[in-house]
PDB file of C-alpha atoms in Angstrom:
ATOM      1  CA  MET A1271     -21.751  48.322 -89.597  1.00  0.00           C
ATOM      2  CA  GLY A1272     -20.363  49.352 -86.215  1.00  0.00           C
ATOM      3  CA  ARG A1273     -22.850  52.428 -85.994  1.00  0.00           C
ATOM      4  CA  LEU A1274     -25.751  50.345 -87.107  1.00  0.00           C
ATOM      5  CA  ARG A1275     -24.982  47.628 -84.541  1.00  0.00           C
ATOM      6  CA  ASN A1276     -24.732  50.264 -81.843  1.00  0.00           C
ATOM      7  CA  LEU A1277     -28.060  51.648 -82.768  1.00  0.00           C
ATOM      8  CA  ALA A1278     -29.706  48.189 -82.787  1.00  0.00           C
ATOM      9  CA  GLN A1279     -28.257  47.641 -79.302  1.00  0.00           C
ATOM     10  CA  THR A1280     -29.764  51.013 -78.285  1.00  0.00           C
ATOM     11  CA  PHE A1281     -33.124  50.164 -79.805  1.00  0.00           C
ATOM     12  CA  HIS A1282     -33.163  46.703 -78.064  1.00  0.00           C
ATOM     13  CA  GLU A1283     -32.329  48.234 -74.628  1.00  0.00           C
ATOM     14  CA  PHE A1284     -34.918  50.910 -75.110  1.00  0.00           C
ATOM     15  CA  ALA A1285     -37.645  48.514 -76.162  1.00  0.00           C
ATOM     16  CA  THR A1286     -36.785  46.122 -73.299  1.00  0.00           C
ATOM     17  CA  THR A1287     -37.219  48.843 -70.569  1.00  0.00           C
ATOM     18  CA  HIS A1288     -40.550  49.873 -72.087  1.00  0.00           C
ATOM     19  CA  VAL A1289     -42.248  46.490 -71.935  1.00  0.00           C
ATOM     20  CA  GLU A1290     -43.583  44.972 -68.673  1.00  0.00           C
ATOM     21  CA  GLU A1291     -41.822  41.643 -68.977  1.00  0.00           C
ATOM     22  CA  PRO A1292     -38.331  42.387 -70.067  1.00  0.00           C
ATOM     23  CA  ASP A1293     -36.880  38.901 -69.521  1.00  0.00           C
ATOM     24  CA  VAL A1294     -39.140  37.222 -72.090  1.00  0.00           C
ATOM     25  CA  PRO A1295     -36.812  35.493 -74.683  1.00  0.00           C
ATOM     26  CA  ALA A1296     -36.767  36.909 -78.234  1.00  0.00           C
ATOM     27  CA  VAL A1297     -38.523  33.704 -79.608  1.00  0.00           C
ATOM     28  CA  ALA A1298     -40.246  31.502 -77.085  1.00  0.00           C
ATOM     29  CA  ASP A1299     -39.629  27.759 -77.303  1.00  0.00           C
ATOM     30  CA  GLY A1300     -42.203  26.039 -79.409  1.00  0.00           C
ATOM     31  CA  ASP A1301     -43.683  29.266 -80.503  1.00  0.00           C
ATOM     32  CA  ASP A1302     -43.593  31.157 -83.702  1.00  0.00           C
ATOM     33  CA  GLY A1303     -44.139  34.564 -81.970  1.00  0.00           C
ATOM     34  CA  TYR A1304     -41.570  37.061 -80.898  1.00  0.00           C
ATOM     35  CA  ALA A1305     -41.121  39.078 -77.728  1.00  0.00           C
ATOM     36  CA  LYS A1306     -42.775  42.574 -77.745  1.00  0.00           C
ATOM     37  CA  SER A1307     -39.437  44.224 -77.097  1.00  0.00           C
ATOM     38  CA  THR A1308     -37.891  42.427 -80.119  1.00  0.00           C
ATOM     39  CA  LYS A1309     -40.820  43.498 -82.385  1.00  0.00           C
ATOM     40  CA  ILE A1310     -40.350  47.280 -81.202  1.00  0.00           C
ATOM     41  CA  ALA A1311     -36.664  47.130 -81.873  1.00  0.00           C
ATOM     42  CA  LEU A1312     -36.754  45.520 -85.238  1.00  0.00           C
ATOM     43  CA  LEU A1313     -39.516  47.859 -86.289  1.00  0.00           C
ATOM     44  CA  LEU A1314     -37.231  50.789 -85.369  1.00  0.00           C
ATOM     45  CA  LEU A1315     -34.194  49.240 -87.024  1.00  0.00           C
ATOM     46  CA  LYS A1316     -36.379  48.809 -90.197  1.00  0.00           C
ATOM     47  CA  GLU A1317     -36.915  52.583 -90.366  1.00  0.00           C
ATOM     48  CA  GLU A1318     -33.142  53.220 -89.995  1.00  0.00           C
ATOM     49  CA  VAL A1319     -32.211  50.783 -92.796  1.00  0.00           C
ATOM     50  CA  ASN A1320     -35.023  52.119 -94.986  1.00  0.00           C
ATOM     51  CA  LYS A1321     -35.333  49.132 -97.330  1.00  0.00           C
ATOM     52  CA  PRO A1322     -38.383  47.349 -98.755  1.00  0.00           C
ATOM     53  CA  LEU A1323     -39.388  44.446 -96.429  1.00  0.00           C
ATOM     54  CA  ARG A1324     -38.125  41.567 -98.674  1.00  0.00           C
ATOM     55  CA  GLN A1325     -34.686  43.388 -98.919  1.00  0.00           C
ATOM     56  CA  PHE A1326     -34.731  44.142 -95.135  1.00  0.00           C
ATOM     57  CA  GLU A1327     -35.087  40.458 -94.282  1.00  0.00           C
ATOM     58  CA  ASP A1328     -32.213  39.484 -96.709  1.00  0.00           C
ATOM     59  CA  TYR A1329     -30.180  42.327 -95.105  1.00  0.00           C
ATOM     60  CA  LEU A1330     -30.667  41.074 -91.679  1.00  0.00           C
ATOM     61  CA  ASN A1331     -29.739  37.500 -92.590  1.00  0.00           C
ATOM     62  CA  GLU A1332     -26.376  38.823 -93.938  1.00  0.00           C
ATOM     63  CA  MET A1333     -25.761  40.793 -90.777  1.00  0.00           C
ATOM     64  CA  ARG A1334     -24.986  38.034 -88.155  1.00  0.00           C
ATOM     65  CA  GLY A1335     -23.718  40.718 -85.646  1.00  0.00           C
ATOM     66  CA  ILE A1336     -27.016  42.521 -85.681  1.00  0.00           C
ATOM     67  CA  LEU A1337     -29.047  39.304 -85.246  1.00  0.00           C
ATOM     68  CA  ASP A1338     -26.810  38.434 -82.287  1.00  0.00           C
ATOM     69  CA  VAL A1339     -27.948  41.718 -80.604  1.00  0.00           C
ATOM     70  CA  PHE A1340     -31.533  40.360 -80.637  1.00  0.00           C
ATOM     71  CA  GLY A1341     -30.598  36.837 -79.828  1.00  0.00           C
ATOM     72  CA  LEU A1342     -31.919  35.518 -83.255  1.00  0.00           C
ATOM     73  CA  GLU A1343     -30.606  32.796 -85.498  1.00  0.00           C
ATOM     74  CA  ASN A1344     -32.449  34.209 -88.594  1.00  0.00           C
ATOM     75  CA  SER A1345     -34.489  37.293 -89.529  1.00  0.00           C
ATOM     76  CA  PRO A1346     -38.237  37.133 -89.145  1.00  0.00           C
ATOM     77  CA  ASP A1347     -40.127  36.686 -92.291  1.00  0.00           C
ATOM     78  CA  TYR A1348     -40.758  39.917 -94.136  1.00  0.00           C
ATOM     79  CA  THR A1349     -44.485  39.525 -93.768  1.00  0.00           C
ATOM     80  CA  SER A1350     -44.090  39.603 -89.894  1.00  0.00           C
ATOM     81  CA  PHE A1351     -43.042  43.137 -90.141  1.00  0.00           C
ATOM     82  CA  SER A1352     -46.336  44.084 -91.685  1.00  0.00           C
ATOM     83  CA  VAL A1353     -48.234  42.250 -89.141  1.00  0.00           C
ATOM     84  CA  TRP A1354     -46.282  43.880 -86.215  1.00  0.00           C
ATOM     85  CA  ASP A1355     -46.884  47.333 -87.545  1.00  0.00           C
ATOM     86  CA  GLY A1356     -50.585  47.103 -86.773  1.00  0.00           C
ATOM     87  CA  GLU A1357     -49.864  45.765 -83.213  1.00  0.00           C
ATOM     88  CA  PHE A1358     -48.633  49.104 -81.834  1.00  0.00           C
ATOM     89  CA  PRO A1359     -51.233  51.945 -81.759  1.00  0.00           C
ATOM     90  CA  MET A1360     -50.244  55.545 -82.122  1.00  0.00           C
ATOM     91  CA  GLN A1361     -50.859  56.107 -78.357  1.00  0.00           C
ATOM     92  CA  GLU A1362     -48.078  53.659 -77.473  1.00  0.00           C
ATOM     93  CA  LEU A1363     -45.796  55.011 -80.276  1.00  0.00           C
ATOM     94  CA  ARG A1364     -46.288  58.582 -78.739  1.00  0.00           C
ATOM     95  CA  ARG A1365     -45.076  57.324 -75.427  1.00  0.00           C
ATOM     96  CA  LEU A1366     -42.048  55.774 -77.109  1.00  0.00           C
ATOM     97  CA  LEU A1367     -41.468  59.019 -78.951  1.00  0.00           C
ATOM     98  CA  ARG A1368     -41.725  61.065 -75.679  1.00  0.00           C
ATOM     99  CA  ARG A1369     -39.355  58.787 -73.821  1.00  0.00           C
ATOM    100  CA  SER A1370     -36.795  58.852 -76.611  1.00  0.00           C
ATOM    101  CA  ALA A1371     -36.889  62.690 -76.585  1.00  0.00           C
ATOM    102  CA  GLU A1372     -36.353  62.744 -72.825  1.00  0.00           C
ATOM    103  CA  GLN A1373     -33.348  60.497 -73.098  1.00  0.00           C
ATOM    104  CA  ALA A1374     -31.900  62.925 -75.829  1.00  0.00           C
ATOM    105  CA  GLY A1375     -32.435  65.870 -73.492  1.00  0.00           C
ATOM    106  CA  LEU A1376     -35.062  68.686 -73.228  1.00  0.00           C
ATOM    107  CA  SER A1377     -34.056  72.307 -72.784  1.00  0.00           C
ATOM    108  CA  GLY A1378     -37.422  73.778 -72.257  1.00  0.00           C
ATOM    109  CA  THR A1379     -37.320  75.728 -75.539  1.00  0.00           C
ATOM    110  CA  ALA A1380     -39.028  74.161 -78.546  1.00  0.00           C
ATOM    111  CA  SER A1381     -39.862  75.121 -82.135  1.00  0.00           C
ATOM    112  CA  ILE A1382     -42.901  73.971 -84.050  1.00  0.00           C
ATOM    113  CA  ASP A1383     -43.104  73.771 -87.796  1.00  0.00           C
ATOM    114  CA  ALA A1384     -44.721  71.577 -90.584  1.00  0.00           C
ATOM    115  CA  SER A1385     -43.643  69.922 -93.807  1.00  0.00           C
ATOM    116  CA  GLY A1386     -44.942  67.277 -96.125  1.00  0.00           C
ATOM    117  CA  PHE A1387     -44.041  63.677 -96.794  1.00  0.00           C
ATOM    118  CA  GLN A1388     -45.012  62.154-100.156  1.00  0.00           C
ATOM    119  CA  ARG A1389     -47.562  59.443-100.163  1.00  0.00           C
ATOM    120  CA  ASP A1390     -47.001  58.277-103.754  1.00  0.00           C
ATOM    121  CA  GLN A1391     -45.531  54.830-103.013  1.00  0.00           C
ATOM    122  CA  ALA A1392     -49.067  53.429-103.313  1.00  0.00           C
ATOM    123  CA  SER A1393     -50.496  52.759-106.785  1.00  0.00           C
ATOM    124  CA  SER A1394     -52.835  55.269-108.259  1.00  0.00           C
ATOM    125  CA  HIS A1395     -55.547  52.686-108.300  1.00  0.00           C
ATOM    126  CA  TYR A1396     -55.166  52.163-104.546  1.00  0.00           C
ATOM    127  CA  ARG A1397     -55.090  55.974-103.887  1.00  0.00           C
ATOM    128  CA  ASN A1398     -58.329  56.348-105.852  1.00  0.00           C
ATOM    129  CA  ARG A1399     -60.016  53.366-104.196  1.00  0.00           C
ATOM    130  CA  VAL A1400     -59.339  54.601-100.561  1.00  0.00           C
ATOM    131  CA  GLY A1401     -59.876  58.187-101.436  1.00  0.00           C
ATOM    132  CA  TYR A1402     -56.612  59.999-101.026  1.00  0.00           C
ATOM    133  CA  SER A1403     -57.402  63.628-100.975  1.00  0.00           C
ATOM    134  CA  PHE A1404     -53.757  64.822-100.777  1.00  0.00           C
ATOM    135  CA  ASN A1405     -50.461  63.371-102.068  1.00  0.00           C
ATOM    136  CA  ALA A1406     -48.532  64.708 -99.122  1.00  0.00           C
ATOM    137  CA  MET A1407     -48.781  63.859 -95.463  1.00  0.00           C
ATOM    138  CA  LYS A1408     -48.799  67.176 -93.556  1.00  0.00           C
ATOM    139  CA  THR A1409     -46.303  66.580 -90.688  1.00  0.00           C
ATOM    140  CA  THR A1410     -46.001  68.951 -87.737  1.00  0.00           C
ATOM    141  CA  LEU A1411     -43.094  68.455 -85.379  1.00  0.00           C
ATOM    142  CA  LEU A1412     -42.200  69.939 -81.959  1.00  0.00           C
ATOM    143  CA  VAL A1413     -38.462  70.085 -81.842  1.00  0.00           C
ATOM    144  CA  ASP A1414     -36.223  70.842 -78.934  1.00  0.00           C
ATOM    145  CA  THR A1415     -33.957  73.529 -80.174  1.00  0.00           C
ATOM    146  CA  GLU A1416     -30.890  72.454 -78.231  1.00  0.00           C
ATOM    147  CA  SER A1417     -30.880  68.668 -78.522  1.00  0.00           C
ATOM    148  CA  LEU A1418     -32.859  68.533 -81.850  1.00  0.00           C
ATOM    149  CA  ALA A1419     -34.945  65.857 -80.366  1.00  0.00           C
ATOM    150  CA  ILE A1420     -38.463  65.495 -81.654  1.00  0.00           C
ATOM    151  CA  MET A1421     -40.804  65.833 -78.574  1.00  0.00           C
ATOM    152  CA  ASP A1422     -44.142  65.339 -80.399  1.00  0.00           C
ATOM    153  CA  ALA A1423     -45.561  64.889 -83.876  1.00  0.00           C
ATOM    154  CA  HIS A1424     -48.914  65.483 -85.565  1.00  0.00           C
ATOM    155  CA  PHE A1425     -50.029  64.112 -88.899  1.00  0.00           C
ATOM    156  CA  THR A1426     -52.937  64.845 -91.113  1.00  0.00           C
ATOM    157  CA  THR A1427     -53.956  64.081 -94.734  1.00  0.00           C
ATOM    158  CA  LYS A1428     -56.489  67.039 -94.783  1.00  0.00           C
ATOM    159  CA  LYS A1429     -56.412  70.838 -94.751  1.00  0.00           C
ATOM    160  CA  ALA A1430     -55.813  72.040 -91.193  1.00  0.00           C
ATOM    161  CA  TYR A1431     -55.090  75.476 -89.710  1.00  0.00           C
ATOM    162  CA  ASP A1432     -51.596  75.547 -88.311  1.00  0.00           C
ATOM    163  CA  GLY A1433     -52.781  77.383 -85.232  1.00  0.00           C
ATOM    164  CA  HIS A1434     -55.214  74.581 -84.329  1.00  0.00           C
ATOM    165  CA  ILE A1435     -52.577  71.954 -84.738  1.00  0.00           C
ATOM    166  CA  GLY A1436     -50.137  73.925 -82.742  1.00  0.00           C
ATOM    167  CA  LEU A1437     -52.447  74.487 -79.826  1.00  0.00           C
ATOM    168  CA  GLN A1438     -53.223  70.710 -79.729  1.00  0.00           C
ATOM    169  CA  VAL A1439     -49.390  69.845 -79.819  1.00  0.00           C
ATOM    170  CA  PHE A1440     -48.674  72.554 -77.154  1.00  0.00           C
ATOM    171  CA  ARG A1441     -51.305  71.271 -74.782  1.00  0.00           C
ATOM    172  CA  ARG A1442     -49.785  67.817 -74.846  1.00  0.00           C
ATOM    173  CA  ASN A1443     -46.332  69.229 -73.931  1.00  0.00           C
ATOM    174  CA  ALA A1444     -47.071  72.415 -71.987  1.00  0.00           C
ATOM    175  CA  GLU A1445     -45.413  71.355 -68.707  1.00  0.00           C
ATOM    176  CA  ASP A1446     -42.079  70.920 -70.346  1.00  0.00           C
ATOM    177  CA  LEU A1447     -42.059  74.149 -72.332  1.00  0.00           C
ATOM    178  CA  GLN A1448     -40.634  77.495 -71.043  1.00  0.00           C
ATOM    179  CA  ALA A1449     -40.668  79.041 -74.656  1.00  0.00           C
ATOM    180  CA  LEU A1450     -42.479  78.067 -77.876  1.00  0.00           C
ATOM    181  CA  LEU A1451     -41.070  79.299 -81.164  1.00  0.00           C
ATOM    182  CA  ALA A1452     -43.222  79.512 -84.324  1.00  0.00           C
ATOM    183  CA  ASP A1453     -43.645  81.460 -87.515  1.00  0.00           C
ATOM    184  CA  LYS A1454     -46.708  83.615 -88.388  1.00  0.00           C
ATOM    185  CA  MET A1455     -48.562  80.533 -89.631  1.00  0.00           C
ATOM    186  CA  TYR A1456     -49.183  79.828 -85.979  1.00  0.00           C
ATOM    187  CA  SER A1457     -50.247  83.378 -85.090  1.00  0.00           C
ATOM    188  CA  TRP A1458     -53.413  82.664 -83.351  1.00  0.00           C
ATOM    189  CA  ALA A1459     -54.675  84.397 -80.166  1.00  0.00           C
ATOM    190  CA  ASP A1460     -55.922  81.147 -78.550  1.00  0.00           C
ATOM    191  CA  LEU A1461     -52.456  79.639 -78.831  1.00  0.00           C
ATOM    192  CA  ARG A1462     -50.724  82.607 -77.343  1.00  0.00           C
ATOM    193  CA  GLU A1463     -53.270  82.743 -74.478  1.00  0.00           C
ATOM    194  CA  ALA A1464     -52.724  78.997 -73.811  1.00  0.00           C
ATOM    195  CA  CYS A1465     -48.940  79.544 -73.680  1.00  0.00           C
ATOM    196  CA  ARG A1466     -49.269  82.390 -71.246  1.00  0.00           C
ATOM    197  CA  ASP A1467     -51.699  80.464 -69.030  1.00  0.00           C
ATOM    198  CA  ALA A1468     -49.083  77.723 -68.828  1.00  0.00           C
ATOM    199  CA  SER A1469     -46.314  80.095 -68.063  1.00  0.00           C
ATOM    200  CA  THR A1470     -44.739  79.500 -71.483  1.00  0.00           C
ATOM    201  CA  ARG A1471     -43.247  82.322 -73.466  1.00  0.00           C
ATOM    202  CA  PRO A1472     -44.823  82.390 -77.028  1.00  0.00           C
ATOM    203  CA  VAL A1473     -42.180  83.592 -79.403  1.00  0.00           C
ATOM    204  CA  ILE A1474     -44.500  83.618 -82.381  1.00  0.00           C
ATOM    205  CA  LYS A1475     -44.351  86.099 -85.245  1.00  0.00           C
ATOM    206  CA  HIS A1476     -47.552  88.225 -85.857  1.00  0.00           C
ATOM    207  CA  CYS A1477     -49.163  88.489 -89.246  1.00  0.00           C
ATOM    208  CA  GLU A1478     -48.185  92.142 -90.073  1.00  0.00           C
ATOM    209  CA  GLN A1479     -51.810  93.455 -90.874  1.00  0.00           C
ATOM    210  CA  ASN A1480     -51.171  96.755 -89.200  1.00  0.00           C
ATOM    211  CA  ALA A1481     -48.553  98.914 -87.457  1.00  0.00           C
ATOM    212  CA  LEU A1482     -49.214  97.371 -84.005  1.00  0.00           C
ATOM    213  CA  LYS A1483     -48.395  93.893 -85.354  1.00  0.00           C
ATOM    214  CA  LYS A1484     -45.311  95.173 -87.030  1.00  0.00           C
ATOM    215  CA  ALA A1485     -44.277  96.707 -83.731  1.00  0.00           C
ATOM    216  CA  HIS A1486     -44.803  93.399 -81.823  1.00  0.00           C
ATOM    217  CA  ASN A1487     -42.600  91.644 -84.442  1.00  0.00           C
ATOM    218  CA  ALA A1488     -39.934  94.190 -83.957  1.00  0.00           C
ATOM    219  CA  ARG A1489     -39.773  93.586 -80.283  1.00  0.00           C
ATOM    220  CA  ILE A1490     -39.083  89.838 -80.716  1.00  0.00           C
ATOM    221  CA  ASP A1491     -35.609  88.752 -79.753  1.00  0.00           C
ATOM    222  CA  ASP A1492     -34.072  87.645 -83.038  1.00  0.00           C
ATOM    223  CA  GLU A1493     -31.402  85.472 -81.338  1.00  0.00           C
ATOM    224  CA  VAL A1494     -34.216  83.408 -79.685  1.00  0.00           C
ATOM    225  CA  TYR A1495     -36.569  83.447 -82.647  1.00  0.00           C
ATOM    226  CA  ASN A1496     -33.889  82.348 -85.112  1.00  0.00           C
ATOM    227  CA  GLN A1497     -33.643  79.114 -83.248  1.00  0.00           C
ATOM    228  CA  ARG A1498     -36.890  78.239 -84.962  1.00  0.00           C
ATOM    229  CA  SER A1499     -34.754  77.124 -87.905  1.00  0.00           C
ATOM    230  CA  MET A1500     -33.946  73.977 -85.949  1.00  0.00           C
ATOM    231  CA  SER A1501     -37.284  72.528 -86.950  1.00  0.00           C
ATOM    232  CA  GLU A1502     -36.281  72.913 -90.718  1.00  0.00           C
ATOM    233  CA  THR A1503     -32.958  71.235 -89.901  1.00  0.00           C
ATOM    234  CA  VAL A1504     -34.758  68.168 -88.307  1.00  0.00           C
ATOM    235  CA  PHE A1505     -36.957  67.921 -91.319  1.00  0.00           C
ATOM    236  CA  ALA A1506     -34.019  67.891 -93.552  1.00  0.00           C
ATOM    237  CA  MET A1507     -32.439  65.028 -91.495  1.00  0.00           C
ATOM    238  CA  LEU A1508     -35.602  63.030 -91.709  1.00  0.00           C
ATOM    239  CA  LYS A1509     -35.756  63.475 -95.405  1.00  0.00           C
ATOM    240  CA  ASP A1510     -32.026  62.754 -96.007  1.00  0.00           C
ATOM    241  CA  ASP A1511     -32.976  59.411 -97.712  1.00  0.00           C
ATOM    242  CA  GLY A1512     -35.943  60.805 -99.498  1.00  0.00           C
ATOM    243  CA  ASP A1513     -39.532  62.093 -98.334  1.00  0.00           C
ATOM    244  CA  GLU A1514     -41.532  59.058 -99.564  1.00  0.00           C
ATOM    245  CA  ILE A1515     -43.754  57.058 -97.247  1.00  0.00           C
ATOM    246  CA  ARG A1516     -43.620  53.263 -97.780  1.00  0.00           C
ATOM    247  CA  SER A1517     -46.895  52.447 -95.868  1.00  0.00           C
ATOM    248  CA  ARG A1518     -50.082  52.418 -97.965  1.00  0.00           C
ATOM    249  CA  SER A1519     -52.730  53.164 -95.479  1.00  0.00           C
ATOM    250  CA  TRP A1520     -52.947  56.579 -93.696  1.00  0.00           C
ATOM    251  CA  HIS A1521     -52.874  55.029 -90.237  1.00  0.00           C
ATOM    252  CA  GLY A1522     -49.797  52.959 -91.288  1.00  0.00           C
ATOM    253  CA  GLN A1523     -48.211  56.099 -92.489  1.00  0.00           C
ATOM    254  CA  PHE A1524     -48.728  57.848 -89.169  1.00  0.00           C
ATOM    255  CA  ARG A1525     -47.050  54.951 -87.408  1.00  0.00           C
ATOM    256  CA  GLU A1526     -44.141  54.904 -89.928  1.00  0.00           C
ATOM    257  CA  LEU A1527     -43.532  58.542 -89.465  1.00  0.00           C
ATOM    258  CA  THR A1528     -43.580  58.272 -85.731  1.00  0.00           C
ATOM    259  CA  ARG A1529     -41.065  55.555 -85.769  1.00  0.00           C
ATOM    260  CA  LYS A1530     -38.807  57.542 -87.997  1.00  0.00           C
ATOM    261  CA  CYS A1531     -39.010  60.328 -85.427  1.00  0.00           C
ATOM    262  CA  ILE A1532     -38.104  57.928 -82.628  1.00  0.00           C
ATOM    263  CA  VAL A1533     -35.104  56.668 -84.713  1.00  0.00           C
ATOM    264  CA  HIS A1534     -33.972  60.304 -85.308  1.00  0.00           C
ATOM    265  CA  ASN A1535     -33.855  60.925 -81.494  1.00  0.00           C
ATOM    266  CA  PHE A1536     -31.557  58.009 -80.957  1.00  0.00           C
ATOM    267  CA  ALA A1537     -29.573  58.468 -84.154  1.00  0.00           C
ATOM    268  CA  GLN A1538     -28.440  61.971 -83.154  1.00  0.00           C
ATOM    269  CA  PRO A1539     -26.094  61.145 -80.306  1.00  0.00           C
ATOM    270  CA  ALA A1540     -24.960  57.983 -82.075  1.00  0.00           C
ATOM    271  CA  SER A1541     -23.839  59.757 -85.195  1.00  0.00           C
TER     272      SER A1541
END
């Protein structure tokens, strides 16, 4: 309870500094709405608790100490959380993710890797109706190897070359990277060239197609390259309570996973 209340307080303070009018009350008089900072913080708390919405509402109503953090008498109705989810676009969530990573600390060395989160929460009828092409959400994370903070995230439901994704993620974060670590799935000349143009050292394994590529791999500093495993460590943390996604729509799943990444950044120093 103490740890969860501390996290709730952290989420509330973080969300309050993010909004333009931090002094707005949690619930305005004569209004059924909630302050933007309260919505953000409660959505983050929902990902930490990791319960279905109806159960989350009951959970909050039993936790007076947590409600006091937000200045609430009762939990919002469970349907409110579904409505709030659509109010915050990915662009804003990415800004929140970036700020949470900066607060956790950035060392200048980051690792990039991908894994899948299961999309089987939705019924088979729904999946067929909306045209799910893959049962796993391919998730690519850029992780600071020292603080384990997630700097950026990329999601896709389709086949995509890791090198293309890596280049896109790198360009969004190039100014903060001194070294980029990746396995041979990201071995693409354009990505290496982009790193060098930005004065970032590409520590990326080559596909060993010939003796020259093998020689390049042999010259890689193993002590530096082995830090790449920090990405796998972070994925294991995110999947500690399972790798299923609760949201049904693909855009809802993108937002859900981004919020999980933000929560991870704050949960690390609090654990």
